mmCIF file of C-alpha atoms in Angstrom:
data_model
loop_
_atom_site.group_PDB
_atom_site.id
_atom_site.type_symbol
_atom_site.label_atom_id
_atom_site.label_comp_id
_atom_site.label_asym_id
_atom_site.label_seq_id
_atom_site.Cartn_x
_atom_site.Cartn_y
_atom_site.Cartn_z
ATOM 1 C CA MET A 1 79.558 -227.890 60.861
ATOM 2 C CA ASN A 2 76.168 -227.921 58.952
ATOM 3 C CA SER A 3 74.686 -230.588 61.330
ATOM 4 C CA LYS A 4 75.896 -228.693 64.371
ATOM 5 C CA ALA A 5 74.374 -225.443 62.837
ATOM 6 C CA SER A 6 71.048 -227.139 62.229
ATOM 7 C CA LEU A 7 70.929 -228.252 65.759
ATOM 8 C CA TRP A 8 71.891 -224.568 67.162
ATOM 9 C CA ALA A 9 69.136 -223.266 64.926
ATOM 10 C CA LEU A 10 66.515 -225.418 66.303
ATOM 11 C CA GLN A 11 67.772 -224.805 69.898
ATOM 12 C CA LEU A 12 67.646 -221.034 69.133
ATOM 13 C CA VAL A 13 64.061 -221.264 67.651
ATOM 14 C CA LYS A 14 62.933 -223.252 70.663
ATOM 15 C CA TYR A 15 64.482 -220.558 72.904
ATOM 16 C CA PHE A 16 62.770 -217.617 71.023
ATOM 17 C CA MET A 17 59.469 -219.474 70.953
ATOM 18 C CA VAL A 18 59.177 -220.813 74.470
ATOM 19 C CA SER A 19 61.080 -218.167 76.364
ATOM 20 C CA LYS A 20 60.419 -215.059 74.455
ATOM 21 C CA GLY A 21 57.094 -215.473 72.846
ATOM 22 C CA TYR A 22 57.938 -215.563 69.150
ATOM 23 C CA LEU A 23 56.088 -217.438 66.440
ATOM 24 C CA GLN A 24 57.555 -218.875 63.338
ATOM 25 C CA VAL A 25 56.289 -217.616 59.859
ATOM 26 C CA SER A 26 56.795 -219.409 56.525
ATOM 27 C CA VAL A 27 57.943 -217.176 53.606
ATOM 28 C CA VAL A 28 57.247 -217.460 49.996
ATOM 29 C CA SER A 29 59.994 -215.792 47.807
ATOM 30 C CA ASN A 30 59.626 -214.214 44.465
ATOM 31 C CA PHE A 31 63.320 -214.169 44.225
ATOM 32 C CA LYS A 32 65.386 -217.071 42.698
ATOM 33 C CA ILE A 33 67.619 -218.087 45.548
ATOM 34 C CA GLU A 34 69.172 -221.305 46.710
ATOM 35 C CA LYS A 35 66.869 -223.163 49.188
ATOM 36 C CA LYS A 36 68.732 -223.660 52.497
ATOM 37 C CA GLU A 37 68.054 -225.931 55.312
ATOM 38 C CA ILE A 38 68.729 -223.497 58.027
ATOM 39 C CA ASP A 39 66.221 -220.576 57.138
ATOM 40 C CA TYR A 40 63.965 -219.538 60.006
ATOM 41 C CA TRP A 41 61.577 -216.435 60.426
ATOM 42 C CA LEU A 42 60.282 -215.623 63.754
ATOM 43 C CA VAL A 43 57.935 -212.769 64.770
ATOM 44 C CA ASN A 44 56.806 -211.184 67.932
ATOM 45 C CA GLU A 45 54.845 -208.080 67.399
ATOM 46 C CA GLN A 46 54.968 -207.195 71.180
ATOM 47 C CA ASN A 47 58.752 -206.969 71.077
ATOM 48 C CA GLN A 48 59.516 -203.159 70.757
ATOM 49 C CA TYR A 49 63.225 -203.820 69.831
ATOM 50 C CA PHE A 50 63.376 -206.900 67.596
ATOM 51 C CA PRO A 51 60.064 -207.856 66.216
ATOM 52 C CA ILE A 52 61.472 -209.796 63.492
ATOM 53 C CA ILE A 53 64.251 -212.417 63.758
ATOM 54 C CA HIS A 54 65.849 -214.340 60.812
ATOM 55 C CA ILE A 55 68.197 -217.386 61.664
ATOM 56 C CA SER A 56 70.390 -218.771 58.775
ATOM 57 C CA ASN A 57 74.005 -220.252 58.109
ATOM 58 C CA ASP A 58 74.981 -217.658 55.753
ATOM 59 C CA SER A 59 78.417 -216.052 55.311
ATOM 60 C CA ASP A 60 78.703 -212.218 55.008
ATOM 61 C CA GLN A 61 79.022 -212.572 51.378
ATOM 62 C CA GLU A 62 75.675 -214.580 51.104
ATOM 63 C CA ARG A 63 73.981 -212.196 53.500
ATOM 64 C CA THR A 64 74.820 -208.962 51.433
ATOM 65 C CA GLY A 65 74.007 -211.013 48.121
ATOM 66 C CA LYS A 66 70.486 -211.812 49.552
ATOM 67 C CA HIS A 67 69.764 -208.392 51.009
ATOM 68 C CA PRO A 68 67.254 -207.359 48.395
ATOM 69 C CA PHE A 69 65.366 -210.713 49.272
ATOM 70 C CA ILE A 70 65.809 -210.142 53.032
ATOM 71 C CA SER A 71 64.508 -206.685 52.723
ATOM 72 C CA ALA A 72 61.420 -207.646 50.774
ATOM 73 C CA THR A 73 60.761 -210.397 53.111
ATOM 74 C CA ILE A 74 60.907 -207.815 55.959
ATOM 75 C CA SER A 75 58.493 -205.575 54.227
ATOM 76 C CA LYS A 76 55.931 -208.508 53.859
ATOM 77 C CA ILE A 77 56.258 -209.466 57.532
ATOM 78 C CA ARG A 78 55.921 -206.077 58.750
ATOM 79 C CA ASN A 79 52.581 -205.519 56.710
ATOM 80 C CA LEU A 80 51.398 -208.867 58.207
ATOM 81 C CA ILE A 81 52.076 -207.855 61.810
ATOM 82 C CA LYS A 82 51.282 -204.080 61.040
ATOM 83 C CA SER A 83 54.631 -202.906 62.584
ATOM 84 C CA GLU A 84 56.900 -200.246 61.151
ATOM 85 C CA THR A 85 58.983 -199.792 64.260
ATOM 86 C CA GLY A 86 61.861 -201.916 65.679
ATOM 87 C CA LEU A 87 65.019 -203.590 64.215
ATOM 88 C CA ILE A 88 65.542 -206.659 62.640
ATOM 89 C CA LEU A 89 67.915 -209.293 64.017
ATOM 90 C CA ASP A 90 69.620 -211.476 61.597
ATOM 91 C CA ILE A 91 71.682 -214.452 63.290
ATOM 92 C CA SER A 92 74.230 -216.878 61.465
ATOM 93 C CA PHE A 93 76.310 -219.546 62.738
ATOM 94 C CA ASN A 94 78.761 -219.471 59.757
ATOM 95 C CA GLU A 95 82.366 -219.116 60.406
ATOM 96 C CA ASN A 96 82.531 -216.517 57.710
ATOM 97 C CA SER A 97 79.937 -214.252 59.226
ATOM 98 C CA THR A 98 80.563 -211.223 61.394
ATOM 99 C CA ASP A 99 78.602 -208.495 63.323
ATOM 100 C CA PHE A 100 77.421 -205.403 61.158
ATOM 101 C CA PHE A 101 74.445 -203.109 60.753
ATOM 102 C CA LEU A 102 72.733 -202.483 57.228
ATOM 103 C CA THR A 103 69.758 -200.395 56.655
ATOM 104 C CA ASP A 104 67.527 -201.474 59.615
ATOM 105 C CA ILE A 105 69.029 -205.024 60.112
ATOM 106 C CA GLN A 106 71.388 -205.969 62.790
ATOM 107 C CA TYR A 107 73.589 -208.828 61.574
ATOM 108 C CA ILE A 108 75.268 -210.845 64.130
ATOM 109 C CA LYS A 109 77.372 -214.106 64.487
ATOM 110 C CA LEU A 110 76.559 -216.747 66.919
ATOM 111 C CA GLN A 111 78.166 -219.816 68.240
ATOM 112 C CA PRO A 112 78.226 -221.538 71.615
ATOM 113 C CA ASN A 113 79.732 -219.195 74.388
ATOM 114 C CA ILE A 114 80.806 -216.437 71.818
ATOM 115 C CA ASP A 115 80.893 -212.826 73.023
ATOM 116 C CA VAL A 116 77.459 -211.225 71.832
ATOM 117 C CA MET A 117 76.924 -207.460 71.381
ATOM 118 C CA GLN A 118 75.630 -205.674 74.534
ATOM 119 C CA PRO A 119 72.478 -204.319 72.956
ATOM 120 C CA ILE A 120 71.478 -207.925 71.875
ATOM 121 C CA LEU A 121 72.218 -209.185 75.575
ATOM 122 C CA GLU A 122 69.960 -206.538 77.059
ATOM 123 C CA SER A 123 66.996 -208.051 74.861
ATOM 124 C CA PHE A 124 68.120 -211.709 75.169
ATOM 125 C CA PRO A 125 70.321 -212.366 78.053
ATOM 126 C CA GLU A 126 70.653 -216.112 77.571
ATOM 127 C CA ILE A 127 71.233 -216.188 73.849
ATOM 128 C CA ALA A 128 74.861 -217.363 73.902
ATOM 129 C CA THR A 129 74.210 -220.131 76.236
ATOM 130 C CA VAL A 130 71.024 -221.872 74.825
ATOM 131 C CA ILE A 131 72.874 -223.427 71.983
ATOM 132 C CA TYR A 132 75.289 -226.316 72.781
ATOM 133 C CA ASP A 133 76.571 -229.390 71.210
ATOM 134 C CA VAL A 134 75.425 -232.978 71.855
ATOM 135 C CA ASP A 135 76.588 -236.316 71.141
ATOM 136 C CA ASN A 136 73.543 -237.573 69.297
ATOM 137 C CA VAL A 137 72.708 -234.600 67.034
ATOM 138 C CA GLU A 138 69.910 -236.277 65.163
ATOM 139 C CA ALA A 139 68.116 -237.572 68.285
ATOM 140 C CA GLU A 140 68.166 -234.154 69.927
ATOM 141 C CA LYS A 141 66.847 -232.332 66.723
ATOM 142 C CA LYS A 142 63.901 -234.848 66.464
ATOM 143 C CA GLU A 143 63.107 -234.091 70.193
ATOM 144 C CA ILE A 144 63.199 -230.268 69.683
ATOM 145 C CA GLN A 145 61.100 -230.554 66.463
ATOM 146 C CA ARG A 146 58.353 -232.625 68.247
ATOM 147 C CA ASP A 147 58.432 -230.220 71.203
ATOM 148 C CA LEU A 148 57.974 -227.214 68.879
ATOM 149 C CA ALA A 149 55.070 -228.938 66.901
ATOM 150 C CA ILE A 150 53.278 -229.469 70.069
ATOM 151 C CA ARG A 151 53.786 -225.902 71.271
ATOM 152 C CA THR A 152 52.710 -224.608 67.753
ATOM 153 C CA LEU A 153 49.410 -226.442 68.024
ATOM 154 C CA GLN A 154 48.756 -225.105 71.691
ATOM 155 C CA SER A 155 49.689 -221.479 70.651
ATOM 156 C CA ASN A 156 47.590 -221.559 67.672
ATOM 157 C CA LYS A 157 44.557 -222.582 69.747
ATOM 158 C CA LYS A 158 45.372 -219.822 72.390
ATOM 159 C CA ALA A 159 45.845 -217.249 69.685
ATOM 160 C CA LYS A 160 42.372 -217.817 68.196
ATOM 161 C CA SER A 161 40.776 -217.504 71.511
ATOM 162 C CA GLU A 162 42.523 -214.311 72.377
ATOM 163 C CA ARG A 163 42.840 -212.634 68.878
ATOM 164 C CA LYS A 164 39.735 -210.545 69.288
ATOM 165 C CA LYS A 165 40.621 -209.368 72.604
ATOM 166 C CA LEU A 166 44.177 -208.490 71.654
ATOM 167 C CA ASN A 167 43.169 -206.670 68.495
ATOM 168 C CA PHE A 168 40.893 -204.340 70.579
ATOM 169 C CA LYS A 169 43.458 -203.941 73.375
ATOM 170 C CA GLU A 170 46.155 -202.835 70.733
ATOM 171 C CA SER A 171 43.728 -200.533 68.693
ATOM 172 C CA PHE A 172 42.729 -198.750 72.180
ATOM 173 C CA CYS A 173 45.171 -195.885 71.951
ATOM 174 C CA LEU A 174 44.250 -194.306 75.386
ATOM 175 C CA SER A 175 46.779 -191.294 74.942
ATOM 176 C CA PHE A 176 44.867 -190.238 71.898
ATOM 177 C CA LEU A 177 41.311 -191.266 72.687
ATOM 178 C CA LEU A 178 40.940 -189.545 75.983
ATOM 179 C CA PRO A 179 42.411 -186.110 74.900
ATOM 180 C CA ALA A 180 40.214 -186.628 71.734
ATOM 181 C CA ILE A 181 37.063 -186.953 73.630
ATOM 182 C CA VAL A 182 37.682 -184.148 76.180
ATOM 183 C CA SER A 183 38.781 -181.802 73.358
ATOM 184 C CA ILE A 184 35.725 -182.551 71.055
ATOM 185 C CA ALA A 185 33.614 -182.159 74.007
ATOM 186 C CA ILE A 186 34.861 -178.850 74.961
ATOM 187 C CA PHE A 187 34.936 -177.659 71.503
ATOM 188 C CA ILE A 188 31.141 -178.415 71.031
ATOM 189 C CA ALA A 189 30.550 -176.810 74.335
ATOM 190 C CA ILE A 190 32.364 -173.615 73.310
ATOM 191 C CA GLN A 191 30.434 -173.526 70.151
ATOM 192 C CA ILE A 192 27.081 -173.874 71.856
ATOM 193 C CA PHE A 193 27.857 -171.410 74.709
ATOM 194 C CA ALA A 194 29.043 -168.832 71.992
ATOM 195 C CA SER A 195 25.819 -168.968 70.130
ATOM 196 C CA ALA A 196 23.555 -169.240 73.153
ATOM 197 C CA TYR A 197 25.032 -166.170 74.991
ATOM 198 C CA LYS A 198 25.727 -164.306 71.553
ATOM 199 C CA THR A 199 29.493 -163.825 72.555
ATOM 200 C CA SER A 200 32.647 -164.417 70.575
ATOM 201 C CA LEU A 201 34.458 -167.728 70.399
ATOM 202 C CA LEU A 202 37.283 -166.298 72.172
ATOM 203 C CA ASN A 203 35.211 -165.385 75.309
ATOM 204 C CA SER A 204 33.646 -168.573 75.314
ATOM 205 C CA ALA A 205 37.070 -170.307 75.280
ATOM 206 C CA ILE A 206 38.144 -168.204 78.411
ATOM 207 C CA ILE A 207 34.891 -169.386 80.134
ATOM 208 C CA PHE A 208 35.855 -173.025 79.182
ATOM 209 C CA GLY A 209 39.591 -172.935 80.394
ATOM 210 C CA ALA A 210 41.708 -171.256 77.926
ATOM 211 C CA TYR A 211 45.177 -170.026 78.892
ATOM 212 C CA TYR A 212 44.701 -166.177 79.960
ATOM 213 C CA LYS A 213 47.546 -164.875 81.956
ATOM 214 C CA ALA A 214 45.483 -162.019 83.477
ATOM 215 C CA TYR A 215 43.276 -164.738 85.198
ATOM 216 C CA ILE A 216 46.195 -166.844 86.303
ATOM 217 C CA THR A 217 48.048 -164.063 87.831
ATOM 218 C CA ILE A 218 44.986 -162.288 89.489
ATOM 219 C CA PHE A 219 42.647 -165.119 90.520
ATOM 220 C CA HIS A 220 45.480 -167.891 90.701
ATOM 221 C CA GLN A 221 43.644 -170.118 88.085
ATOM 222 C CA ILE A 222 46.627 -172.425 87.579
ATOM 223 C CA TYR A 223 44.251 -175.048 86.254
ATOM 224 C CA ARG A 224 44.476 -173.046 82.940
ATOM 225 C CA PHE A 225 47.809 -174.359 82.331
ATOM 226 C CA LEU A 226 46.328 -177.794 81.748
ATOM 227 C CA THR A 227 42.872 -177.186 80.602
ATOM 228 C CA ALA A 228 44.140 -174.753 77.745
ATOM 229 C CA GLY A 229 45.566 -177.837 76.003
ATOM 230 C CA PHE A 230 42.123 -179.129 75.428
ATOM 231 C CA VAL A 231 40.408 -175.890 74.328
ATOM 232 C CA HIS A 232 40.095 -175.232 70.542
ATOM 233 C CA THR A 233 37.915 -172.607 68.940
ATOM 234 C CA SER A 234 38.733 -173.696 65.304
ATOM 235 C CA PHE A 235 37.605 -177.023 63.896
ATOM 236 C CA LEU A 236 40.725 -177.156 61.529
ATOM 237 C CA HIS A 237 43.024 -176.439 64.431
ATOM 238 C CA LEU A 238 41.257 -179.342 66.510
ATOM 239 C CA LEU A 239 41.459 -181.561 63.431
ATOM 240 C CA PHE A 240 45.120 -181.028 62.631
ATOM 241 C CA ASN A 241 46.054 -181.390 66.326
ATOM 242 C CA LEU A 242 44.093 -184.620 66.655
ATOM 243 C CA MET A 243 45.557 -186.014 63.406
ATOM 244 C CA ALA A 244 49.188 -185.218 64.623
ATOM 245 C CA LEU A 245 48.378 -186.793 68.031
ATOM 246 C CA PHE A 246 47.002 -189.939 66.640
ATOM 247 C CA ASP A 247 50.031 -190.627 64.415
ATOM 248 C CA MET A 248 52.600 -189.931 67.433
ATOM 249 C CA ALA A 249 50.642 -191.464 70.423
ATOM 250 C CA ILE A 250 50.111 -194.729 68.588
ATOM 251 C CA ILE A 251 53.745 -195.138 68.147
ATOM 252 C CA ALA A 252 54.807 -193.730 71.642
ATOM 253 C CA GLU A 253 52.407 -196.286 73.310
ATOM 254 C CA LYS A 254 54.194 -199.278 71.798
ATOM 255 C CA TYR A 255 57.542 -198.177 73.617
ATOM 256 C CA TYR A 256 56.392 -196.098 76.623
ATOM 257 C CA GLY A 257 52.972 -197.740 77.322
ATOM 258 C CA LYS A 258 49.653 -196.107 77.677
ATOM 259 C CA ASN A 259 49.971 -194.403 81.096
ATOM 260 C CA LYS A 260 53.453 -193.047 80.354
ATOM 261 C CA THR A 261 52.554 -191.591 77.068
ATOM 262 C CA LEU A 262 49.360 -189.936 78.684
ATOM 263 C CA LEU A 263 51.576 -188.542 81.343
ATOM 264 C CA ILE A 264 54.111 -187.298 78.840
ATOM 265 C CA LEU A 265 51.329 -185.492 76.932
ATOM 266 C CA THR A 266 49.699 -183.996 80.096
ATOM 267 C CA LEU A 267 53.186 -182.676 81.557
ATOM 268 C CA ALA A 268 54.152 -181.327 78.261
ATOM 269 C CA ILE A 269 50.840 -179.345 78.014
ATOM 270 C CA ILE A 270 51.404 -177.924 81.590
ATOM 271 C CA ILE A 271 55.171 -177.023 81.111
ATOM 272 C CA GLY A 272 54.478 -175.666 77.730
ATOM 273 C CA ASN A 273 51.863 -173.120 79.043
ATOM 274 C CA VAL A 274 54.186 -172.267 82.027
ATOM 275 C CA CYS A 275 56.896 -171.348 79.409
ATOM 276 C CA ILE A 276 54.287 -169.080 77.935
ATOM 277 C CA PHE A 277 53.388 -167.595 81.144
ATOM 278 C CA ILE A 278 57.021 -166.703 81.927
ATOM 279 C CA GLY A 279 58.186 -165.631 78.382
ATOM 280 C CA ASN A 280 55.083 -164.171 76.717
ATOM 281 C CA GLY A 281 52.811 -161.124 77.809
ATOM 282 C CA ASN A 282 49.074 -161.239 78.686
ATOM 283 C CA ILE A 283 48.155 -163.397 75.849
ATOM 284 C CA ILE A 284 45.199 -165.978 75.320
ATOM 285 C CA ALA A 285 46.514 -169.498 74.042
ATOM 286 C CA VAL A 286 44.781 -172.833 73.227
ATOM 287 C CA GLY A 287 45.473 -176.091 71.721
ATOM 288 C CA LEU A 288 47.259 -179.594 72.197
ATOM 289 C CA SER A 289 50.421 -178.409 70.315
ATOM 290 C CA GLY A 290 52.591 -178.268 73.435
ATOM 291 C CA GLY A 291 51.472 -181.758 74.341
ATOM 292 C CA ILE A 292 52.093 -182.941 70.810
ATOM 293 C CA PHE A 293 55.528 -181.614 70.710
ATOM 294 C CA GLY A 294 56.147 -183.363 74.167
ATOM 295 C CA ILE A 295 55.271 -186.787 72.488
ATOM 296 C CA PHE A 296 57.485 -185.930 69.549
ATOM 297 C CA GLY A 297 60.388 -185.131 71.901
ATOM 298 C CA ALA A 298 59.824 -188.431 73.600
ATOM 299 C CA LEU A 299 59.864 -190.293 70.180
ATOM 300 C CA ILE A 300 63.080 -188.648 69.357
ATOM 301 C CA VAL A 301 64.700 -190.301 72.446
ATOM 302 C CA MET A 302 63.139 -193.609 71.621
ATOM 303 C CA PHE A 303 64.487 -193.302 68.032
ATOM 304 C CA ALA A 304 67.886 -192.415 69.367
ATOM 305 C CA PHE A 305 67.930 -195.600 71.636
ATOM 306 C CA LYS A 306 66.753 -197.862 69.031
ATOM 307 C CA GLY A 307 69.581 -196.728 66.597
ATOM 308 C CA TYR A 308 67.052 -195.422 63.971
ATOM 309 C CA PHE A 309 69.544 -192.438 63.486
ATOM 310 C CA LYS A 310 71.967 -194.711 62.087
ATOM 311 C CA ILE A 311 69.732 -195.035 58.987
ATOM 312 C CA PRO A 312 70.338 -192.169 56.614
ATOM 313 C CA ALA A 313 66.937 -191.986 55.175
ATOM 314 C CA PHE A 314 65.204 -192.244 58.567
ATOM 315 C CA ARG A 315 67.620 -189.412 60.023
ATOM 316 C CA LYS A 316 66.956 -187.067 57.010
ATOM 317 C CA GLN A 317 63.109 -187.427 57.410
ATOM 318 C CA ILE A 318 63.314 -186.749 61.188
ATOM 319 C CA PHE A 319 65.510 -183.526 60.696
ATOM 320 C CA ARG A 320 63.172 -182.477 57.893
ATOM 321 C CA THR A 321 60.342 -182.761 60.449
ATOM 322 C CA ILE A 322 61.993 -180.929 62.969
ATOM 323 C CA TYR A 323 62.959 -178.096 60.475
ATOM 324 C CA MET A 324 59.482 -177.892 59.293
ATOM 325 C CA ASN A 325 58.086 -177.732 63.010
ATOM 326 C CA ILE A 326 60.682 -174.879 63.787
ATOM 327 C CA ILE A 327 59.221 -173.066 60.739
ATOM 328 C CA ILE A 328 55.608 -173.451 61.818
ATOM 329 C CA SER A 329 56.584 -172.442 65.382
ATOM 330 C CA LEU A 330 58.034 -169.023 64.174
ATOM 331 C CA MET A 331 54.798 -168.048 62.342
ATOM 332 C CA PRO A 332 52.636 -165.317 63.763
ATOM 333 C CA GLY A 333 49.889 -166.458 66.225
ATOM 334 C CA ILE A 334 51.874 -169.499 67.043
ATOM 335 C CA SER A 335 53.868 -169.784 70.698
ATOM 336 C CA LEU A 336 57.389 -170.884 70.074
ATOM 337 C CA LEU A 337 58.004 -171.095 73.729
ATOM 338 C CA GLY A 338 54.803 -173.359 74.271
ATOM 339 C CA HIS A 339 56.238 -175.833 71.697
ATOM 340 C CA LEU A 340 59.737 -175.572 72.990
ATOM 341 C CA GLY A 341 58.642 -176.119 76.432
ATOM 342 C CA GLY A 342 56.558 -179.275 75.461
ATOM 343 C CA PHE A 343 59.479 -180.482 73.325
ATOM 344 C CA VAL A 344 62.182 -180.379 76.011
ATOM 345 C CA THR A 345 59.603 -181.871 78.579
ATOM 346 C CA GLY A 346 59.121 -184.792 76.243
ATOM 347 C CA ILE A 347 62.727 -185.370 75.826
ATOM 348 C CA MET A 348 63.369 -185.139 79.708
ATOM 349 C CA LEU A 349 60.562 -187.783 80.288
ATOM 350 C CA GLY A 350 61.616 -189.792 77.388
ATOM 351 C CA MET A 351 64.932 -190.382 79.016
ATOM 352 C CA ILE A 352 63.473 -191.117 82.327
ATOM 353 C CA PHE A 353 60.894 -193.753 80.901
ATOM 354 C CA ALA A 354 63.066 -195.252 78.292
ATOM 355 C CA THR A 355 63.156 -198.871 78.914
ATOM 356 C CA ASN A 356 66.626 -199.385 77.461
ATOM 357 C CA SER A 357 68.433 -196.477 78.992
ATOM 358 C CA SER A 358 71.031 -196.907 81.856
ATOM 359 C CA LYS A 359 70.077 -196.450 85.335
ATOM 360 C CA SER A 360 72.396 -193.665 85.693
ATOM 361 C CA LEU A 361 70.897 -191.659 82.670
ATOM 362 C CA ARG A 362 67.530 -192.012 84.116
ATOM 363 C CA ILE A 363 68.574 -190.956 87.637
ATOM 364 C CA ASN A 364 70.443 -187.973 86.046
ATOM 365 C CA SER A 365 67.567 -187.030 83.834
ATOM 366 C CA LEU A 366 65.165 -187.134 86.760
ATOM 367 C CA ILE A 367 67.464 -184.817 88.654
ATOM 368 C CA CYS A 368 67.833 -182.434 85.948
ATOM 369 C CA SER A 369 64.037 -182.388 85.363
ATOM 370 C CA ILE A 370 63.426 -181.552 89.060
ATOM 371 C CA ILE A 371 65.941 -178.772 88.741
ATOM 372 C CA ILE A 372 64.224 -177.452 85.663
ATOM 373 C CA ALA A 373 60.790 -177.623 87.383
ATOM 374 C CA VAL A 374 62.107 -175.710 90.430
ATOM 375 C CA VAL A 375 63.528 -173.020 88.161
ATOM 376 C CA LEU A 376 60.417 -172.710 86.192
ATOM 377 C CA GLY A 377 58.402 -172.487 89.303
ATOM 378 C CA TYR A 378 60.783 -169.602 90.618
ATOM 379 C CA MET A 379 60.468 -167.703 87.425
ATOM 380 C CA SER A 380 56.719 -168.142 87.274
ATOM 381 C CA PHE A 381 56.531 -165.923 90.414
ATOM 382 C CA THR A 382 59.188 -163.578 89.191
ATOM 383 C CA TYR A 383 57.423 -162.940 85.885
ATOM 384 C CA LYS A 384 53.940 -163.137 86.743
ATOM 385 C CA ASP A 385 53.121 -159.462 86.052
ATOM 386 C CA PHE A 386 52.212 -157.968 82.788
ATOM 387 C CA ASN A 387 51.451 -154.674 81.138
ATOM 388 C CA GLU A 388 48.857 -155.529 78.552
ATOM 389 C CA PHE A 389 45.277 -154.918 79.677
ATOM 390 C CA TYR A 390 42.224 -156.063 77.960
ATOM 391 C CA ASP A 391 39.501 -154.298 79.812
ATOM 392 C CA GLY A 392 37.031 -154.852 76.980
ATOM 393 C CA THR A 393 37.541 -158.785 77.332
ATOM 394 C CA ASP A 394 37.315 -158.666 81.002
ATOM 395 C CA TYR A 395 34.198 -156.685 81.000
ATOM 396 C CA GLU A 396 32.531 -159.138 78.530
ATOM 397 C CA ILE A 397 33.448 -162.087 80.598
ATOM 398 C CA SER A 398 31.892 -160.559 83.730
ATOM 399 C CA GLN A 399 28.884 -159.783 81.742
ATOM 400 C CA LEU A 400 28.608 -163.597 80.645
ATOM 401 C CA TYR A 401 28.810 -164.623 84.345
ATOM 402 C CA GLN A 402 25.935 -162.090 85.013
ATOM 403 C CA LYS A 403 23.904 -163.653 82.272
ATOM 404 C CA MET A 404 24.339 -167.058 83.923
ATOM 405 C CA ASN A 405 23.203 -165.557 87.178
ATOM 406 C CA LEU A 406 26.619 -165.815 88.765
ATOM 407 C CA ASP A 407 26.491 -162.204 89.975
ATOM 408 C CA LYS A 408 28.955 -162.687 92.555
ATOM 409 C CA ILE A 409 31.576 -164.061 90.425
ATOM 410 C CA ALA A 410 30.629 -161.296 87.797
ATOM 411 C CA ARG A 411 31.386 -158.625 90.372
ATOM 412 C CA LYS A 412 34.731 -160.363 91.468
ATOM 413 C CA TYR A 413 35.904 -160.694 88.175
ATOM 414 C CA ILE A 414 35.419 -156.975 87.246
ATOM 415 C CA THR A 415 36.560 -155.585 90.452
ATOM 416 C CA GLU A 416 39.622 -157.595 91.104
ATOM 417 C CA THR A 417 40.879 -157.069 87.479
ATOM 418 C CA GLN A 418 40.350 -153.342 87.856
ATOM 419 C CA LYS A 419 42.135 -153.265 91.164
ATOM 420 C CA TYR A 420 45.243 -155.151 89.586
ATOM 421 C CA TYR A 421 45.302 -152.774 86.449
ATOM 422 C CA LYS A 422 45.333 -149.705 88.805
ATOM 423 C CA GLY A 423 48.175 -151.334 90.761
ATOM 424 C CA GLU A 424 46.010 -151.593 93.972
#
């Protein structure tokens, strides 16, 4: 069995390296454990589901006994590839091994033509067929070892030439960098404008696109549903939002990709502000919070599909984070509806964009999202009116346009708002 298992291990290593882009790594242990012939560690930081694979011939008893060593090794490799996401796949050919889940490790038993768990087949469809028996085991092993040695040399040369390019590409977080640049630019512009025209930061924020229900209703300035997300009047508000966005966006991009993560952020900002429009009165709102909650919602979906909620410590941390965000959303001056709208948007888009969700779930989520969008659109027309009037703010805004020599716009702002307030 050991001779067959050593051949299967090499066949499997070749499959992962040649077909799935994995690289073999050497592990130095601080634990006193028996050295085994079959003990391979493979990594692929581009694989979102199983970035680390361990191949052995251990029984379940040996697996559980070596769990501290395995966990320590996983920690070392995660630090090496700078990845805290994804599960670990531990494969054994031993007759006394079974399939089970422990912490963040999925243990499976593998032999030729054996039934393999569906989640594993989704990532590696050919895994049960790439191992097979041959008449001359030693000759086959030498042939595979020679082939792997050549491929390792070739991959090392290629890795050296592409490392700088790859590192830059991975560090370029589009869904953080683009919103950050826009938000910082608008923040600076608001400060300069307020100082130059001797007006309040709130008035300056309205000029630069803050959410203001009066102007959306009266002047049909629907662009404010989006632009409000990039408007901040407080440096600390901007700083905390960008810190939260960075932490979440960099994880979301690894699963959903740059463009989809940016789309989730954008739509969550819009829908969050639409919910404010429907449920709140004539208020002024700014900030990326709705979009950040959208990415958080999408991450919840990702964690669910990856099985992270099966890990008690991880599940506890997520629920603690949700609880804290609910408390923050209920504080004065914070829009619960904006956060809730963004969060639900992120969940729906997460199910639509999830790479490992079923086709029926994606279709049903898309249909449900369209229905929600239609309902929100209808409610926006139904609840567009308001009773809170801020004549002083409207007058100051019109005066600012007058100072900018935009007299026509200034007159329009003051006359149209007064007409609406009088019910004309």
